[in-house]
Coordinates of C-alpha atoms in Angstrom, one line a residue:
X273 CA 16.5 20.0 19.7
X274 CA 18.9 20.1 17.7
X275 CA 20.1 23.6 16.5
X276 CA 19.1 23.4 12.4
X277 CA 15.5 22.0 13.0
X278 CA 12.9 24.5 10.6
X279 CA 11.2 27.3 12.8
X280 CA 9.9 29.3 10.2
X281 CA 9.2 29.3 6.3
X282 CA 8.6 32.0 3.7
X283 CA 7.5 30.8 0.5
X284 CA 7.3 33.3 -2.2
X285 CA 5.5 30.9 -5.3
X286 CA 5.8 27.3 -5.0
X287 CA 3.2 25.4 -6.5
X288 CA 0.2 26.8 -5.3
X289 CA 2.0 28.3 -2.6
X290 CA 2.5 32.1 -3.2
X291 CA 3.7 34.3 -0.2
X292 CA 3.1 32.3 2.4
X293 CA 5.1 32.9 5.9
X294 CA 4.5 30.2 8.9
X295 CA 6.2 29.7 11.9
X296 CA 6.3 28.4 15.6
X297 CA 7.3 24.8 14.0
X298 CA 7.9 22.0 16.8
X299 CA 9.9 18.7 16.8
X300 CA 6.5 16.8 15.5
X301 CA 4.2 19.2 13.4
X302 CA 0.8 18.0 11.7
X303 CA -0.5 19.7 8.8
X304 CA -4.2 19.2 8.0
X305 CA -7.2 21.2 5.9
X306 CA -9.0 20.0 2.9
X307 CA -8.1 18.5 -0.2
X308 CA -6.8 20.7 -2.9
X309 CA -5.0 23.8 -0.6
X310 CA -1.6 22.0 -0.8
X311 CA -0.8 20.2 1.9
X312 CA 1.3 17.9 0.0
X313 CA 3.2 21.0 -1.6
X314 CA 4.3 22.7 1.5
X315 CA 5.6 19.0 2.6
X316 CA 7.5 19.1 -0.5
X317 CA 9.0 22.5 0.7
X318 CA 9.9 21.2 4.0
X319 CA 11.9 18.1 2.4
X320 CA 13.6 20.9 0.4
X321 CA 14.5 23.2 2.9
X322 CA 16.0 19.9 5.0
X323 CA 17.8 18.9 2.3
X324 CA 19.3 21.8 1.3
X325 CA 22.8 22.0 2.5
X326 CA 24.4 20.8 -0.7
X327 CA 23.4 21.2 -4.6
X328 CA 23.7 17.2 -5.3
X329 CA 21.0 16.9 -2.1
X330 CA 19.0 19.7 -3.0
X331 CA 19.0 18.2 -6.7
X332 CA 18.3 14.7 -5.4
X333 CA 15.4 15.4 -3.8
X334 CA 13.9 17.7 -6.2
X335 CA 14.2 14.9 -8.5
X336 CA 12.3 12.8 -5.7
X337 CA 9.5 15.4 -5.4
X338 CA 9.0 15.2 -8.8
X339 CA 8.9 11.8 -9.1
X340 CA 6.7 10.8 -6.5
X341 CA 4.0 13.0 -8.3
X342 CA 3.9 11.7 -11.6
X343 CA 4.7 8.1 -10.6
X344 CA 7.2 7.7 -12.3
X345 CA 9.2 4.7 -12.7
X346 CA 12.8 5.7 -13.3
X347 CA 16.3 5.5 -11.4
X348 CA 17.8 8.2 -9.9
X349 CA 21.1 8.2 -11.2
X350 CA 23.9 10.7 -13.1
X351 CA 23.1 10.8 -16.4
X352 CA 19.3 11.0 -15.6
X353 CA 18.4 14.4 -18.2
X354 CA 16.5 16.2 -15.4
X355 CA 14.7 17.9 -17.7
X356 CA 12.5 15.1 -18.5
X357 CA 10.9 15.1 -15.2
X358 CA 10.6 19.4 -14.5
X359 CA 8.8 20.1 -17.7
X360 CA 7.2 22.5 -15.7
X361 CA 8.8 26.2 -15.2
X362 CA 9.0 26.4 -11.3
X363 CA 10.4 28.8 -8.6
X364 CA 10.8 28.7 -5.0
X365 CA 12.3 31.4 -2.4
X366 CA 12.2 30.1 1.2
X367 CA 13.7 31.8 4.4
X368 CA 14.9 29.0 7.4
X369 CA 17.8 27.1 7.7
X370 CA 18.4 27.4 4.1
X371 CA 17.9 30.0 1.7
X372 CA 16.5 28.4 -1.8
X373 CA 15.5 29.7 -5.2
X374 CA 15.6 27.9 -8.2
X375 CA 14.1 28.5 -11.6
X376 CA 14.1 26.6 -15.2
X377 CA 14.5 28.8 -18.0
X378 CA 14.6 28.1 -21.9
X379 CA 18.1 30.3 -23.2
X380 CA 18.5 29.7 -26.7
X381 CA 16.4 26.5 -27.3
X382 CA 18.5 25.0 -24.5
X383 CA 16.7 24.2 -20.9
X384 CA 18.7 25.1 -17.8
X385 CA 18.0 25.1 -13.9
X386 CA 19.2 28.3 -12.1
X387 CA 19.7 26.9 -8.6
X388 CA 20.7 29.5 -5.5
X389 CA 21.4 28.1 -2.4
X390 CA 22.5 30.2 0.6
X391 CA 23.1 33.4 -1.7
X392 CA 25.6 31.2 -4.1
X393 CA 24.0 30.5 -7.4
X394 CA 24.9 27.7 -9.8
X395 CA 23.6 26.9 -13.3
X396 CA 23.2 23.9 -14.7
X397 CA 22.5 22.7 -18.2
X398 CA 19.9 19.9 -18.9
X399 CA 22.8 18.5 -21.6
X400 CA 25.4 18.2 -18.9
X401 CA 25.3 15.1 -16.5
X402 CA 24.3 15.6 -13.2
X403 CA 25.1 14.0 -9.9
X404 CA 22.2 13.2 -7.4
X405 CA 23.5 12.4 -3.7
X406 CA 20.8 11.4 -1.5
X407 CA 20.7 13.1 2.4
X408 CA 21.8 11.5 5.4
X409 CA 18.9 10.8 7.7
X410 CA 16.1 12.6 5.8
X411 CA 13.0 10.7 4.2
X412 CA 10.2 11.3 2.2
X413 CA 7.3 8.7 3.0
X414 CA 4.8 9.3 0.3
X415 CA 2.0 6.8 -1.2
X416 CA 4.7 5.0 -3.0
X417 CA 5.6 3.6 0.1
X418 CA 9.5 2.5 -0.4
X419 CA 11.3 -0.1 -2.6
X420 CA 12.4 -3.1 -1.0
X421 CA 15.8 -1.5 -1.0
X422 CA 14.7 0.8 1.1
X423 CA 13.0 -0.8 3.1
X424 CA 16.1 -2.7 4.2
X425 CA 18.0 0.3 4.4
X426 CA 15.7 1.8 7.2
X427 CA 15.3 -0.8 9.0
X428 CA 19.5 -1.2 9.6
X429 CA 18.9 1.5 11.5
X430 CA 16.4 -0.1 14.0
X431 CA 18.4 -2.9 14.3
X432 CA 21.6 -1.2 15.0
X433 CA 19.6 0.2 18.1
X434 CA 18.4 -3.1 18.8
X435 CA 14.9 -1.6 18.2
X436 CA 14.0 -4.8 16.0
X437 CA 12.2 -6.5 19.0
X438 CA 10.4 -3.3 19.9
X439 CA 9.3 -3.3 16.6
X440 CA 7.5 -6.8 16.8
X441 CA 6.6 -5.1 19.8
X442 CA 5.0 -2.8 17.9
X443 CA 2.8 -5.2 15.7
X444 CA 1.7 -7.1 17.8
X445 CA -1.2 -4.0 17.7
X446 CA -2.6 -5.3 14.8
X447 CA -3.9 -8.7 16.7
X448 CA -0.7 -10.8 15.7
X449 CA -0.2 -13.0 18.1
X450 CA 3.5 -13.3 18.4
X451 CA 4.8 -11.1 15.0
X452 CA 8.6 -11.8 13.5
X453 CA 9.9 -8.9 11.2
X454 CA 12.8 -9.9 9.0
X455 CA 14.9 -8.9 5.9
X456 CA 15.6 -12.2 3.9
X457 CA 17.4 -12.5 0.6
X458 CA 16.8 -8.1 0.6
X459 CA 13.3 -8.4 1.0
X460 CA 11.1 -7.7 4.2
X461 CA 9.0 -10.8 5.4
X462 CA 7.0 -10.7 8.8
X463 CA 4.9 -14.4 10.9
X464 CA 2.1 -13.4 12.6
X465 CA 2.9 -16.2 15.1
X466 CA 5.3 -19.3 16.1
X467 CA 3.3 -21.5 13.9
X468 CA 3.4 -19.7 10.4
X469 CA 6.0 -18.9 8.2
X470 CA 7.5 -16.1 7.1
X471 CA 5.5 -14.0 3.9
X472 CA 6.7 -11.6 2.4
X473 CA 5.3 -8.2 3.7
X474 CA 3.8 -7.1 0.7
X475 CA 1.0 -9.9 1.6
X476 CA -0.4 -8.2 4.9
X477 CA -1.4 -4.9 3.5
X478 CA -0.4 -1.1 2.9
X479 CA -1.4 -1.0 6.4
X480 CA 1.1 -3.0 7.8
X481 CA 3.8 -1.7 5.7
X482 CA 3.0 1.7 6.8
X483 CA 3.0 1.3 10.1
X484 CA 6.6 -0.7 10.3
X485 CA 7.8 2.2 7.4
X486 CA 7.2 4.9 9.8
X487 CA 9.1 3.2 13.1
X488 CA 11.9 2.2 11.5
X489 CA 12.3 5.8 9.5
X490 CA 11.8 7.6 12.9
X491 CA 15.3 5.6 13.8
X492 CA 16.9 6.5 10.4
X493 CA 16.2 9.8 10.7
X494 CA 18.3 10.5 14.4
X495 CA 19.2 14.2 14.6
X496 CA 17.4 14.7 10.9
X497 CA 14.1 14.8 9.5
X498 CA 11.2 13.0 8.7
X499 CA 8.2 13.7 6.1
X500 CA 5.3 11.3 5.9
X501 CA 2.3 12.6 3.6
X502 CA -0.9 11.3 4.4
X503 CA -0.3 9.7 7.5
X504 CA -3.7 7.7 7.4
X505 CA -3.3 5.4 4.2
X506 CA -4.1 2.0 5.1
X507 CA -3.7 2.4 9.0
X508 CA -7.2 1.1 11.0
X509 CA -8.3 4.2 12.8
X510 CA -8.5 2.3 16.3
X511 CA -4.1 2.0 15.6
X512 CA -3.9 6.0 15.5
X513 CA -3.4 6.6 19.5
X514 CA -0.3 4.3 19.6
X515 CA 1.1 5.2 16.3
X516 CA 0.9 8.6 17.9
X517 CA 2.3 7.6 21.0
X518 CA 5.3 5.9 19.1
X519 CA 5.6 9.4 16.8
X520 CA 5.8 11.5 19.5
X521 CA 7.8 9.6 22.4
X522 CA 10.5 8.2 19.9
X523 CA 11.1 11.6 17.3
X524 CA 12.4 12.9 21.3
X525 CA 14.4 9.9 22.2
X526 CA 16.3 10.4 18.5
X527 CA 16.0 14.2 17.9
X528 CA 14.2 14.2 14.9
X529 CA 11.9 17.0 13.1
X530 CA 8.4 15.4 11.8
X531 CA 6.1 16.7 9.8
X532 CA 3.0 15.3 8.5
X533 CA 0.4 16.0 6.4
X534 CA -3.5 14.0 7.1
X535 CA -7.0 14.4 5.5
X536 CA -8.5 12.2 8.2
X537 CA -10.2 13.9 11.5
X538 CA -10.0 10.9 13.4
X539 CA -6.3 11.2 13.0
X540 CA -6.6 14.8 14.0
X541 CA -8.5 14.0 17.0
X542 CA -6.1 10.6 17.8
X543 CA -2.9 13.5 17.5
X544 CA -4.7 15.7 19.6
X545 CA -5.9 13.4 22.3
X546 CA -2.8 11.5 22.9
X547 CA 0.1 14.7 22.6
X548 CA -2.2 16.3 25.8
X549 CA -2.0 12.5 27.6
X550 CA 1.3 12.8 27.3
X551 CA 1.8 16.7 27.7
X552 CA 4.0 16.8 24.5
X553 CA 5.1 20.2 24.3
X554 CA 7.2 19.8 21.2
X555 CA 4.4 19.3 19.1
X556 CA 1.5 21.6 16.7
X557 CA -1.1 21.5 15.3
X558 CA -1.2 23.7 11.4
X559 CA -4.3 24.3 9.7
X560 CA -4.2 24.9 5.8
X561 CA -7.0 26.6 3.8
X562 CA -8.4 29.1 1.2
X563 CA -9.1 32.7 1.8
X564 CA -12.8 32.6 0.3
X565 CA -12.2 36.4 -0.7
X566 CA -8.9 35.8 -2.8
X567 CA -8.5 31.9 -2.6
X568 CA -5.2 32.8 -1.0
X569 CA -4.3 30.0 0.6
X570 CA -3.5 30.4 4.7
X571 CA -2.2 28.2 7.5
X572 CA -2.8 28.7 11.4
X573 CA -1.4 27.0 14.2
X574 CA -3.6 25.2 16.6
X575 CA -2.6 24.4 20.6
X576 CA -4.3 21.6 21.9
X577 CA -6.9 23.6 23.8
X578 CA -7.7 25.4 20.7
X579 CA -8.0 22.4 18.4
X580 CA -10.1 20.8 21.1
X581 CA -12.4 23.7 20.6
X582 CA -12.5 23.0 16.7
X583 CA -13.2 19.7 16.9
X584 CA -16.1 20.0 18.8
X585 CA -17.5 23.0 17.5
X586 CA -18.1 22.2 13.9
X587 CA -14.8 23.7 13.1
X588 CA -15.1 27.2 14.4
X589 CA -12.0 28.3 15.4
X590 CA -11.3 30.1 19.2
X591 CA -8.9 32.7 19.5
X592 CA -6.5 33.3 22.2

């Protein structure tokens, strides 16, 4: 692995995170637990953390983060006024491979961000312009799903592998007889067979588009990261064993980090099932909930014997 992959996280408040230390992170790590105890969040800390080498990255994809939750549609771009978007005073501290605390504050009527970043601290004023610079090989799949910009972004990076024919390949799980991906005129199309003609991809489903979204970022993302919340959008349960083959096989052929977050127990089980088959070791299971004394919220980390145990039993948990 490659030496800057996240081990460990300490998050001191963070949405509804608030001291809350996890470690024992693998190449490929699934989050799961209930709606509501911030799975999505602590993805949102991971993408940080990744992303963190440099202000303009860091400030990039807090801008991102942001976004993605209110739906916005805007442009990133430099004379953005960030304070638009975090209206919200927010504060992080987080121990890995980078150190990261960041706060906005109101100083004389005027909003500012206090950003530190590996004990060097920089603040910026809402008035100024500021530059966003996007990370090399780190992605965010949310339930946006990407821009057909994007899209043909990513998928450069299958084809400069020659993965593109894997990648029909690959769809040809979803009963297509003999499936064509392209990118025409900047816009991903896909035939179903050697009859039909090319629509654009849009036209099959989120499914679809989810599926090809997260084997061509698993190539974009060589010797970087990967983020994918909610795993499960649009994908046919009965497509989780090979999308979890595909996860777990290729994030080792390119070196990448994965985490994903999943409300779905037949994903869970799919994850758990095929990981053994293939006696990943590079891979774990995290459990997120609520401390019903304090509503603290927790995470534990499940091997596959012990998740096999959950799963069966009506979610009790057995120790080691």
């Amino acid at each position: 692995m490659i030496n800057d992959f996240i081990n460990k996280i300490e998050i001191a408040n963070y949405k509804c995170l608030n001291g809350l230390n996890v470690d024992k992170f693998q190449r490929v790590n699934l989050i799961g637990g209930e709606n509501n105890v911030g799975k999505t969040a602590f993805l949102e800390v991971c993408y940080l953390i990744s992303s963190a080498n440099r202000l303009n990255n860091f400030l990039f994809s807090l801008m991102m983060i942001e976004r993605n939750r209110d739906k916005l549609n805007i442009c990133i771009s430099d004379d953005i006024n960030i304070a638009d978007i975090l209206k919200n005073n927010t504060y992080i501290e987080i121990a890995s491979i980078n150190n990261i605390k960041y706060e906005v504050k109101e100083v004389n009527f005027n909003s500012l961000i206090e950003v530190t970043l590996n004990n060097t601290t920089v603040t910026i004023d809402f008035k100024d312009k500021i530059s966003f610079e996007k990370s090399d090989k780190i992605l965010f799949i949310d339930n946006l799903g990407f821009s057909n910009s994007e899209f043909k972004d990513i998928y450069k990076a299958a084809q400069f592998k020659d993965k593109d024919m894997q990648i029909n390949e690959f769809l040809k799980n979803f009963n297509f007889e003999n499936p064509k991906f392209k990118i025409i005129d900047d816009k991903p199309y896909l035939k179903t067979n050697d009859h039909g003609e090319y629509k654009q991809l849009n036209n099959f489903g989120d499914g679809v588009k989810h599926y090809i979204s997260i084997i061509c970022s698993l190539y974009f993302c060589e010797d970087g990261y990967l983020f994918i919340d909610e795993i499960e959008n649009g994908i046919h349960y009965k497509l989780y064993d090979k999308l979890w083959e595909i996860i777990l096989t290729t994030s080792r052929e390119v070196n990448t980090q994965v985490f994903i977050t999943t409300h779905s127990k037949e994903c869970i089980e799919s994850y758990n099932r095929v990981s053994g088959k293939l006696n990943i070791k590079e891979a774990m299971y995290f459990e997120m909930g609520k401390n019903k004394n304090n509503d603290n919220i927790f995470m534990r980390n499940l091997d596959n014997k012990q998740l096999e145990y959950e799963l069966t039993h009506q979610g009790r948990y057995r120790g080691e």
